[in-house]
Structures are given as structure tokens and as C-alpha cells.
Amino acid sequence: MTVVETPPQRQPSQDELEALIEEARRRTRRRRLAYIGGALGVALAVGVALIIVVLMRVGSGTAVPKGFVALHSRGPVLHARLEDLNAQVKTVALADGSVKPTRVTREVWWNESTGLYRTVYRYDGVVIGDLVQDGCITPNRRICMPPAPFDLQVKGRGWPPKKHYARRVGTGTFRGRPVVWVEGLVSPGNGTHPLSGDQVGYDPVTHRPLVLRQIVRTGSGPRGIFSTTAVTLLPVLPGKQVTFAVPDGGAPRNADLKVAGFRKVSLDEAANVFGRTPLWLGPSYKGHHLRFIQSGREGSANGKNRGAGMVPVIRLDYGPFRLEEFGDERPLWLAGSLPSRKVFAAGWSTTLERDGVAVNVVGGLTRPFSPAEAAALARALRPAP
């Protein structure tokens, strides 16, 4: 008998683990916005970041949050709803462990006169984020890029398709309705891309867009439809009905997560951060020891890349993953209240609410959380002593 010994694999150093944790955290933010905003490829194609703000309707009685200013829309406000049909978010019921796909939608308002647009993101109808972005890409605000689906005309993929920018590539059906497919060209007059393509499905009678999709023709990965987004155009709103609230300093074109004042604290000190006992998994969880606890403030950025909407946060670091906890004040990327006894498992992160505490678990250094792992972790959470 021949025995073959394999050399032991090198274990990552502590510095490497720290770097991996931070990369996983950044990756989670990107994935969250991608899932919320639609397919990852669509989000990357837009090439701009988002910042969360609040939109108020006249007469709603909603006050402008501290650190924000009201900006009134001018002229008509376009309105649409989009549904990401390829989202990788799962809803897990903690009562019985059942798992189902999460319906991921976004509702968009676009005001060309101000260059601002708002997006409300929902998981199964629950508001997860409420975002406004400055779509203007030049300092003098002469060039502004609208969000999908209002950018189709600008990109030449409107109806009829702009010559040398897009062309009809066939017919088909979407949700039982006939569509005419229009695909954008790589560059004016250069033809469709040999590897992938962005397509729009139009109603052949009304010429309204019904679906956006990305296709993959070849390459090392799977071929076929990469992402599909259903489109519903809603009635246009008069500008006087919509007011945006944006951070002092303006809504940025390239926002980022902002943190401030982080320091290590004890469990007793952590309980005073937002006035209630934090949740934890004990001194260790499945062999991963609690390394440290931090408190600080977390938010987003304004147009000058300064903090906006900063709220208290507690971090409990277990090495390969981290718990981020928020009390009554929530970060701007977590705008709504989460359902009780349910978990949203989005691969690299798990989000839930327990006893008035919102918990975002960031981890998955080598692979995403499975729905079962996310549920097990959620059930293990308990008030810290």
C-alpha cells in the first residue's frame, strides 16, 4: 500500500485575517446595494454609488432629519417600479426553518430638472433602503445621467432604437406577453458584443419597456441569461408633489460608508451605547472566540465626502464574521424595520431584528452563509450578560 502525504495548508496570519474581514465587509456592502438595486451587472454598468436620504411628499408631516436639507423638485418626476428576478436573497422563517426566495424590488423617482433620483428598496415588501443619488456627472450640472429604466433613450436603447447605437435582435415572450428585443451595440455601428449584451424587451403595441436583461454568449462561466429585471412604468408626478431631503453638503455622486470614533469597549459599556443590552453568541460560537467589542458611529457620506446620518453602532468580532448592531437609530442603508422571526440571508451577510436590536452579520471569508447557517446563527443570539 502506498501512502501519500500532503503538506499541511498554510494558515492565514492575524494580519491576513483582519484584511480578509475588512474585504468581506466591503464586499457585503457592494452585494447589498447590488441585490437591492437589481442585478450586479446592472449596478456596475451604472458606475455610480448611492447615498441614502429621505423623500417627503407635501403634506405628509415628515420632518427633515437633522443634518439634512429639503430640495424641491422642479418639473415632472418620472416614476417606475423594478423587480430583480435573479436576486440571491433568501427569507428564512426561524419558526420552522423554511426557506423561500425573497422578492427584491426597487421603486424609482427621477427629476431631470434637479438631477436627483430616489430609490426605495424592498425585501418582500419591507423597506430596506431609501436612497437618493445626484445623477449629474459634470460640475456645472449640464450633463445628468438618469437611472434605469429612464436611461434607455440616452443610451440609444429607447424605442425606436437609435441607429448605430442599438438594434432589434428578435422577438419572444416575457411573463406570457410578447416582446421585441432591442440590444445595445458595443460602440456606434460596431455590432453586438461577442461575449455579452444588454437587452430591453418592449411591448410591440405600446412600445413600453417590460423587461431589462443581461445575456452571456460565451466565456468560462455559464451561458444564457445573467440577470432579468421586470419593469413597470408608473404615472408621472407633478414636481410640486415631491421634495427630496439630502444631507448638508448635497447628495454625492460617489458615496461611501463613513465611520467615526470606534474604540474597544466592555460588555457593560456596550449596553450604554444605545440604551439596551446588546445581543451576542457567547464567549465563543462554533469554535470562533469573541475577539473584541467596539462602539462607534456609522453612516454615509454627503456631497463633500463627510459623514451624514451617523448613528451609534456596536461591533462584536468573532474572527471570520462580525455582528453589527443598531438600536432605535438605524444607519441610512437600513431605513426600515425588519420583520420579527425572519432572517434575510444575502450570501455574505445576514440581517435580522430581535428585541428592538437590528443585527447585520458580516462574514463568509471563504464562502457565503447558507440559509441554514444564517438561521442557526440567528437562533443562537441572546442578550449579553
Tab-separated table of C-alpha atoms in Angstrom:
chain	number	residue	atom	x	y	z
A	1	MET	CA	0.000	0.000	0.000
A	2	THR	CA	1.281	3.421	-0.933
A	3	VAL	CA	0.705	6.286	1.446
A	4	VAL	CA	0.742	9.772	0.009
A	5	GLU	CA	1.072	12.589	2.495
A	6	THR	CA	0.018	16.073	1.553
A	7	PRO	CA	1.744	19.035	3.171
A	8	PRO	CA	-0.407	20.998	5.639
A	9	GLN	CA	-2.027	24.098	4.222
A	10	ARG	CA	-0.621	27.387	5.463
A	11	GLN	CA	-2.994	29.089	7.877
A	12	PRO	CA	-3.558	32.817	7.401
A	13	SER	CA	-1.830	35.166	9.805
A	14	GLN	CA	-3.752	37.503	12.074
A	15	ASP	CA	-2.993	40.454	9.790
A	16	GLU	CA	-4.254	38.485	6.803
A	17	LEU	CA	-7.430	37.570	8.686
A	18	GLU	CA	-8.028	41.241	9.500
A	19	ALA	CA	-7.586	42.149	5.842
A	20	LEU	CA	-9.954	39.367	4.776
A	21	ILE	CA	-12.570	40.501	7.292
A	22	GLU	CA	-12.464	44.065	6.008
A	23	GLU	CA	-12.645	42.885	2.398
A	24	ALA	CA	-15.657	40.703	3.259
A	25	ARG	CA	-17.304	43.714	4.875
A	26	ARG	CA	-16.746	45.879	1.796
A	27	ARG	CA	-17.941	43.056	-0.419
A	28	THR	CA	-21.100	42.756	1.678
A	29	ARG	CA	-21.886	46.454	1.214
A	30	ARG	CA	-21.436	46.141	-2.516
A	31	ARG	CA	-23.543	42.991	-2.696
A	32	ARG	CA	-26.286	44.540	-0.569
A	33	LEU	CA	-26.606	47.508	-2.913
A	34	ALA	CA	-26.377	45.237	-5.921
A	35	TYR	CA	-29.137	42.888	-4.710
A	36	ILE	CA	-31.291	45.799	-3.645
A	37	GLY	CA	-30.722	47.746	-6.810
A	38	GLY	CA	-31.043	44.833	-9.192
A	39	ALA	CA	-28.551	42.504	-10.801
A	40	LEU	CA	-24.905	43.115	-10.020
A	41	GLY	CA	-24.050	43.724	-13.634
A	42	VAL	CA	-26.656	46.471	-13.911
A	43	ALA	CA	-25.330	48.195	-10.812
A	44	LEU	CA	-21.768	48.067	-12.099
A	45	ALA	CA	-22.858	49.327	-15.506
A	46	VAL	CA	-24.325	52.422	-13.886
A	47	GLY	CA	-20.910	53.003	-12.358
A	48	VAL	CA	-22.044	55.285	-9.553
A	49	ALA	CA	-22.659	54.878	-5.859
A	50	LEU	CA	-25.720	55.668	-3.815
A	51	ILE	CA	-26.455	57.578	-0.642
A	52	ILE	CA	-29.495	57.076	1.495
A	53	VAL	CA	-31.775	60.012	2.110
A	54	VAL	CA	-35.421	60.627	2.801
A	55	LEU	CA	-38.025	61.799	0.297
A	56	MET	CA	-41.046	63.645	1.635
A	57	ARG	CA	-44.365	64.267	-0.035
A	58	VAL	CA	-46.086	67.586	0.540
A	59	GLY	CA	-48.499	67.334	3.431
A	60	SER	CA	-47.016	64.116	4.812
A	61	GLY	CA	-45.896	65.826	8.008
A	62	THR	CA	-42.447	64.204	7.784
A	63	ALA	CA	-39.758	66.460	9.239
A	64	VAL	CA	-36.393	66.919	7.580
A	65	PRO	CA	-33.894	64.803	9.565
A	66	LYS	CA	-31.119	66.541	11.453
A	67	GLY	CA	-28.226	67.282	9.143
A	68	PHE	CA	-30.422	67.230	6.028
A	69	VAL	CA	-31.993	69.972	3.933
A	70	ALA	CA	-35.126	69.944	1.754
A	71	LEU	CA	-34.753	70.288	-2.001
A	72	HIS	CA	-37.943	70.787	-4.002
A	73	SER	CA	-38.212	69.031	-7.335
A	74	ARG	CA	-38.758	71.127	-10.432
A	75	GLY	CA	-40.807	69.902	-13.354
A	76	PRO	CA	-42.238	66.399	-13.796
A	77	VAL	CA	-40.963	63.452	-11.750
A	78	LEU	CA	-40.794	60.114	-13.581
A	79	HIS	CA	-41.785	57.040	-11.562
A	80	ALA	CA	-41.181	53.309	-12.081
A	81	ARG	CA	-41.004	50.016	-10.209
A	82	LEU	CA	-38.444	47.306	-10.977
A	83	GLU	CA	-38.227	43.720	-9.727
A	84	ASP	CA	-34.961	41.795	-9.693
A	85	LEU	CA	-35.828	38.269	-10.811
A	86	ASN	CA	-32.320	36.896	-10.174
A	87	ALA	CA	-31.705	38.156	-6.643
A	88	GLN	CA	-29.811	35.718	-4.436
A	89	VAL	CA	-31.530	36.829	-1.223
A	90	LYS	CA	-33.417	34.181	0.783
A	91	THR	CA	-36.033	34.665	3.507
A	92	VAL	CA	-35.696	32.149	6.335
A	93	ALA	CA	-38.512	31.637	8.872
A	94	LEU	CA	-36.947	30.907	12.261
A	95	ALA	CA	-40.067	29.081	13.498
A	96	ASP	CA	-39.715	26.136	11.141
A	97	GLY	CA	-36.547	26.837	9.144
A	98	SER	CA	-38.429	27.122	5.857
A	99	VAL	CA	-36.614	28.978	3.080
A	100	LYS	CA	-38.102	30.877	0.164
A	101	PRO	CA	-36.790	33.319	-2.433
A	102	THR	CA	-37.058	36.943	-1.388
A	103	ARG	CA	-38.940	39.309	-3.679
A	104	VAL	CA	-36.488	42.151	-4.282
A	105	THR	CA	-37.966	45.333	-5.733
A	106	ARG	CA	-36.992	48.950	-6.139
A	107	GLU	CA	-39.145	51.982	-6.791
A	108	VAL	CA	-37.515	54.891	-8.591
A	109	TRP	CA	-38.358	58.602	-8.905
A	110	TRP	CA	-36.304	60.727	-11.350
A	111	ASN	CA	-36.366	64.522	-11.530
A	112	GLU	CA	-34.396	65.706	-14.534
A	113	SER	CA	-34.513	69.391	-13.549
A	114	THR	CA	-32.598	68.841	-10.291
A	115	GLY	CA	-30.640	65.770	-11.407
A	116	LEU	CA	-31.781	63.870	-8.298
A	117	TYR	CA	-33.405	60.487	-8.143
A	118	ARG	CA	-34.743	58.461	-5.265
A	119	THR	CA	-34.799	54.670	-4.940
A	120	VAL	CA	-36.753	52.739	-2.315
A	121	TYR	CA	-35.576	49.160	-1.940
A	122	ARG	CA	-37.806	46.415	-0.527
A	123	TYR	CA	-37.388	42.784	0.519
A	124	ASP	CA	-40.777	41.050	0.441
A	125	GLY	CA	-42.406	44.471	0.700
A	126	VAL	CA	-40.267	45.530	3.700
A	127	VAL	CA	-38.363	48.789	3.168
A	128	ILE	CA	-34.653	48.036	3.424
A	129	GLY	CA	-33.147	51.194	1.983
A	130	ASP	CA	-34.332	54.639	0.882
A	131	LEU	CA	-31.767	56.292	-1.340
A	132	VAL	CA	-31.270	59.435	-3.367
A	133	GLN	CA	-28.438	59.988	-5.799
A	134	ASP	CA	-27.119	63.001	-7.636
A	135	GLY	CA	-27.140	61.869	-11.251
A	136	CYS	CA	-25.261	64.882	-12.612
A	137	ILE	CA	-21.769	63.986	-13.766
A	138	THR	CA	-20.361	67.445	-14.530
A	139	PRO	CA	-19.715	70.297	-12.067
A	140	ASN	CA	-21.949	72.705	-13.978
A	141	ARG	CA	-24.783	70.115	-13.884
A	142	ARG	CA	-25.242	70.319	-17.654
A	143	ILE	CA	-24.924	66.533	-18.084
A	144	CYS	CA	-27.021	64.285	-15.842
A	145	MET	CA	-27.485	60.536	-16.168
A	146	PRO	CA	-30.941	59.233	-15.242
A	147	PRO	CA	-31.351	55.870	-13.505
A	148	ALA	CA	-32.744	52.747	-15.150
A	149	PRO	CA	-35.198	52.478	-16.785
A	150	PHE	CA	-35.193	56.181	-17.678
A	151	ASP	CA	-31.712	55.972	-19.226
A	152	LEU	CA	-32.766	53.865	-22.201
A	153	GLN	CA	-33.277	56.818	-24.526
A	154	VAL	CA	-29.958	58.383	-23.501
A	155	LYS	CA	-28.120	55.130	-24.238
A	156	GLY	CA	-29.848	54.734	-27.607
A	157	ARG	CA	-31.850	51.698	-26.482
A	158	GLY	CA	-35.176	53.504	-26.404
A	159	TRP	CA	-37.991	52.985	-28.873
A	160	PRO	CA	-37.339	53.086	-31.726
A	161	PRO	CA	-33.707	52.027	-31.177
A	162	LYS	CA	-31.241	54.730	-32.141
A	163	LYS	CA	-29.405	53.926	-35.368
A	164	HIS	CA	-25.792	52.830	-34.824
A	165	TYR	CA	-26.406	52.556	-31.032
A	166	ALA	CA	-28.882	49.671	-30.749
A	167	ARG	CA	-30.857	47.320	-32.952
A	168	ARG	CA	-33.690	44.808	-32.824
A	169	VAL	CA	-32.405	41.281	-32.278
A	170	GLY	CA	-35.613	39.250	-32.282
A	171	THR	CA	-38.946	38.599	-30.594
A	172	GLY	CA	-40.044	36.484	-27.642
A	173	THR	CA	-42.266	36.472	-24.581
A	174	PHE	CA	-41.971	37.713	-21.019
A	175	ARG	CA	-44.461	36.587	-18.398
A	176	GLY	CA	-46.760	35.458	-21.191
A	177	ARG	CA	-46.612	38.759	-23.073
A	178	PRO	CA	-44.962	39.194	-26.485
A	179	VAL	CA	-41.858	41.386	-26.567
A	180	VAL	CA	-39.490	42.790	-29.159
A	181	TRP	CA	-35.875	42.546	-28.010
A	182	VAL	CA	-33.556	45.515	-28.550
A	183	GLU	CA	-29.831	45.184	-27.788
A	184	GLY	CA	-27.257	47.927	-27.381
A	185	LEU	CA	-24.214	47.956	-29.652
A	186	VAL	CA	-20.668	47.865	-28.305
A	187	SER	CA	-19.914	51.257	-29.876
A	188	PRO	CA	-21.746	53.218	-32.541
A	189	GLY	CA	-22.057	50.929	-35.554
A	190	ASN	CA	-19.787	48.202	-34.113
A	191	GLY	CA	-22.371	45.465	-33.655
A	192	THR	CA	-23.375	43.452	-30.605
A	193	HIS	CA	-20.750	42.273	-28.132
A	194	PRO	CA	-19.474	38.733	-28.824
A	195	LEU	CA	-19.477	37.789	-25.113
A	196	SER	CA	-22.463	39.543	-23.531
A	197	GLY	CA	-25.168	42.101	-24.136
A	198	ASP	CA	-27.723	44.430	-22.533
A	199	GLN	CA	-31.223	43.926	-23.893
A	200	VAL	CA	-34.629	45.575	-23.460
A	201	GLY	CA	-37.928	43.820	-24.110
A	202	TYR	CA	-40.600	46.194	-25.488
A	203	ASP	CA	-44.328	45.677	-25.806
A	204	PRO	CA	-44.819	45.516	-29.602
A	205	VAL	CA	-48.042	47.572	-29.407
A	206	THR	CA	-47.453	50.211	-26.705
A	207	HIS	CA	-43.658	50.286	-27.123
A	208	ARG	CA	-43.274	50.477	-23.336
A	209	PRO	CA	-40.297	48.641	-21.788
A	210	LEU	CA	-41.368	45.499	-19.923
A	211	VAL	CA	-38.059	43.872	-19.038
A	212	LEU	CA	-34.309	44.500	-18.891
A	213	ARG	CA	-31.853	41.633	-19.091
A	214	GLN	CA	-28.196	40.815	-19.499
A	215	ILE	CA	-27.137	37.807	-21.534
A	216	VAL	CA	-23.857	35.908	-21.677
A	217	ARG	CA	-22.959	34.327	-25.014
A	218	THR	CA	-19.616	32.699	-24.233
A	219	GLY	CA	-16.817	32.568	-21.702
A	220	SER	CA	-15.661	30.319	-18.860
A	221	GLY	CA	-18.854	30.730	-16.822
A	222	PRO	CA	-22.431	29.658	-17.543
A	223	ARG	CA	-24.031	30.951	-20.719
A	224	GLY	CA	-27.542	32.313	-21.112
A	225	ILE	CA	-29.456	34.951	-19.186
A	226	PHE	CA	-27.342	36.500	-16.424
A	227	SER	CA	-29.923	38.853	-14.925
A	228	THR	CA	-33.547	39.806	-15.543
A	229	THR	CA	-35.393	42.865	-14.221
A	230	ALA	CA	-39.126	43.378	-14.705
A	231	VAL	CA	-40.129	46.993	-15.427
A	232	THR	CA	-43.407	48.742	-14.597
A	233	LEU	CA	-43.734	52.394	-15.610
A	234	LEU	CA	-45.941	54.317	-13.160
A	235	PRO	CA	-47.782	57.647	-13.630
A	236	VAL	CA	-45.640	60.770	-13.862
A	237	LEU	CA	-45.899	63.014	-10.768
A	238	PRO	CA	-46.100	66.833	-10.775
A	239	GLY	CA	-42.929	68.349	-9.388
A	240	LYS	CA	-44.786	70.214	-6.644
A	241	GLN	CA	-45.746	66.923	-5.025
A	242	VAL	CA	-42.191	65.715	-4.369
A	243	THR	CA	-39.487	67.119	-2.102
A	244	PHE	CA	-36.128	65.466	-1.536
A	245	ALA	CA	-34.229	65.711	1.750
A	246	VAL	CA	-30.493	65.495	1.178
A	247	PRO	CA	-27.506	65.824	3.521
A	248	ASP	CA	-25.942	69.201	4.188
A	249	GLY	CA	-23.318	69.453	1.501
A	250	GLY	CA	-25.534	67.845	-1.123
A	251	ALA	CA	-26.208	64.343	-2.377
A	252	PRO	CA	-22.949	62.793	-3.592
A	253	ARG	CA	-22.339	61.086	-6.879
A	254	ASN	CA	-19.909	58.632	-5.259
A	255	ALA	CA	-20.962	57.890	-1.712
A	256	ASP	CA	-19.181	55.606	0.713
A	257	LEU	CA	-19.686	54.102	4.140
A	258	LYS	CA	-18.463	56.510	6.821
A	259	VAL	CA	-17.393	55.503	10.341
A	260	ALA	CA	-16.147	57.568	13.255
A	261	GLY	CA	-14.984	57.253	16.856
A	262	PHE	CA	-14.527	53.475	17.046
A	263	ARG	CA	-12.943	52.164	20.241
A	264	LYS	CA	-12.861	48.918	22.157
A	265	VAL	CA	-15.396	48.665	24.991
A	266	SER	CA	-16.547	46.167	27.601
A	267	LEU	CA	-19.966	44.484	27.625
A	268	ASP	CA	-21.093	46.893	30.348
A	269	GLU	CA	-20.011	49.887	28.285
A	270	ALA	CA	-21.650	48.449	25.177
A	271	ALA	CA	-25.011	48.338	26.976
A	272	ASN	CA	-24.897	52.127	27.335
A	273	VAL	CA	-24.282	52.835	23.646
A	274	PHE	CA	-27.939	52.745	22.613
A	275	GLY	CA	-29.617	52.120	25.967
A	276	ARG	CA	-30.216	48.376	25.818
A	277	THR	CA	-28.317	45.143	26.233
A	278	PRO	CA	-26.567	44.071	23.053
A	279	LEU	CA	-27.028	40.587	21.632
A	280	TRP	CA	-24.174	38.134	21.475
A	281	LEU	CA	-23.318	34.485	20.736
A	282	GLY	CA	-21.496	33.885	23.991
A	283	PRO	CA	-17.737	33.999	24.519
A	284	SER	CA	-17.379	31.680	21.507
A	285	TYR	CA	-19.519	30.301	18.692
A	286	LYS	CA	-18.651	27.059	16.904
A	287	GLY	CA	-15.008	27.434	17.822
A	288	HIS	CA	-14.781	31.132	16.955
A	289	HIS	CA	-13.951	33.182	20.037
A	290	LEU	CA	-15.189	36.708	20.678
A	291	ARG	CA	-12.062	38.733	19.962
A	292	PHE	CA	-13.222	42.216	20.896
A	293	ILE	CA	-16.198	44.582	21.156
A	294	GLN	CA	-16.213	48.053	19.621
A	295	SER	CA	-18.536	51.018	19.719
A	296	GLY	CA	-18.646	53.939	17.330
A	297	ARG	CA	-20.829	55.700	14.810
A	298	GLU	CA	-21.678	54.666	11.281
A	299	GLY	CA	-23.397	56.417	8.407
A	300	SER	CA	-22.952	57.505	4.826
A	301	ALA	CA	-21.393	60.447	3.032
A	302	ASN	CA	-22.603	63.760	1.682
A	303	GLY	CA	-21.503	65.529	-1.479
A	304	LYS	CA	-18.301	66.644	0.253
A	305	ASN	CA	-17.485	63.110	1.435
A	306	ARG	CA	-18.273	63.929	5.049
A	307	GLY	CA	-20.421	61.871	7.395
A	308	ALA	CA	-24.211	62.048	7.092
A	309	GLY	CA	-26.878	60.206	9.054
A	310	MET	CA	-24.362	58.916	11.612
A	311	VAL	CA	-25.844	56.584	14.276
A	312	PRO	CA	-24.452	54.529	17.179
A	313	VAL	CA	-23.278	51.003	16.383
A	314	ILE	CA	-21.789	48.102	18.332
A	315	ARG	CA	-19.499	45.546	16.731
A	316	LEU	CA	-18.795	42.119	18.185
A	317	ASP	CA	-15.929	40.480	16.315
A	318	TYR	CA	-15.794	36.670	16.212
A	319	GLY	CA	-12.946	36.425	13.711
A	320	PRO	CA	-14.422	35.054	10.468
A	321	PHE	CA	-17.587	37.124	10.986
A	322	ARG	CA	-18.762	40.211	12.805
A	323	LEU	CA	-22.034	41.298	14.387
A	324	GLU	CA	-23.058	44.910	13.735
A	325	GLU	CA	-25.904	46.042	15.989
A	326	PHE	CA	-28.122	49.126	15.986
A	327	GLY	CA	-30.800	50.355	18.370
A	328	ASP	CA	-33.696	52.726	17.674
A	329	GLU	CA	-31.477	54.832	15.399
A	330	ARG	CA	-30.653	52.941	12.232
A	331	PRO	CA	-27.957	53.538	9.617
A	332	LEU	CA	-29.153	55.092	6.426
A	333	TRP	CA	-28.667	51.877	4.475
A	334	LEU	CA	-31.093	50.138	6.859
A	335	ALA	CA	-34.037	52.501	6.623
A	336	GLY	CA	-36.971	50.273	7.606
A	337	SER	CA	-37.965	47.970	10.464
A	338	LEU	CA	-37.230	44.311	9.839
A	339	PRO	CA	-39.838	41.567	10.365
A	340	SER	CA	-39.598	39.541	13.567
A	341	ARG	CA	-38.733	35.830	13.486
A	342	LYS	CA	-37.376	36.076	9.959
A	343	VAL	CA	-33.894	36.354	8.543
A	344	PHE	CA	-32.779	37.829	5.223
A	345	ALA	CA	-29.805	35.760	4.068
A	346	ALA	CA	-27.932	37.512	1.266
A	347	GLY	CA	-24.881	35.324	0.917
A	348	TRP	CA	-22.122	37.307	2.595
A	349	SER	CA	-24.463	38.886	5.128
A	350	THR	CA	-27.421	38.007	7.332
A	351	THR	CA	-29.856	40.665	8.527
A	352	LEU	CA	-32.474	40.332	11.254
A	353	GLU	CA	-34.149	42.120	14.158
A	354	ARG	CA	-34.508	40.856	17.726
A	355	ASP	CA	-35.786	42.662	20.856
A	356	GLY	CA	-35.542	46.071	19.191
A	357	VAL	CA	-31.970	45.469	18.024
A	358	ALA	CA	-31.165	45.279	14.311
A	359	VAL	CA	-28.305	42.873	13.618
A	360	ASN	CA	-26.257	42.664	10.446
A	361	VAL	CA	-23.870	39.701	10.373
A	362	VAL	CA	-20.961	40.308	8.036
A	363	GLY	CA	-18.758	37.342	7.231
A	364	GLY	CA	-18.074	34.495	4.877
A	365	LEU	CA	-14.347	34.813	4.371
A	366	THR	CA	-14.157	31.733	2.168
A	367	ARG	CA	-17.810	31.205	1.157
A	368	PRO	CA	-21.238	32.787	1.694
A	369	PHE	CA	-23.551	31.847	4.566
A	370	SER	CA	-26.092	29.180	3.674
A	371	PRO	CA	-29.722	29.855	4.746
A	372	ALA	CA	-29.395	27.069	7.356
A	373	GLU	CA	-26.212	28.622	8.785
A	374	ALA	CA	-27.839	32.039	8.863
A	375	ALA	CA	-30.858	30.652	10.741
A	376	ALA	CA	-28.681	28.745	13.224
A	377	LEU	CA	-26.681	31.857	13.992
A	378	ALA	CA	-29.845	33.929	14.421
A	379	ARG	CA	-31.318	31.391	16.854
A	380	ALA	CA	-28.097	31.420	18.900
A	381	LEU	CA	-28.258	35.163	19.507
A	382	ARG	CA	-29.194	36.125	23.079
A	383	PRO	CA	-28.850	39.124	25.399
A	384	ALA	CA	-25.334	39.567	26.680
A	385	PRO	CA	-24.898	39.261	30.468
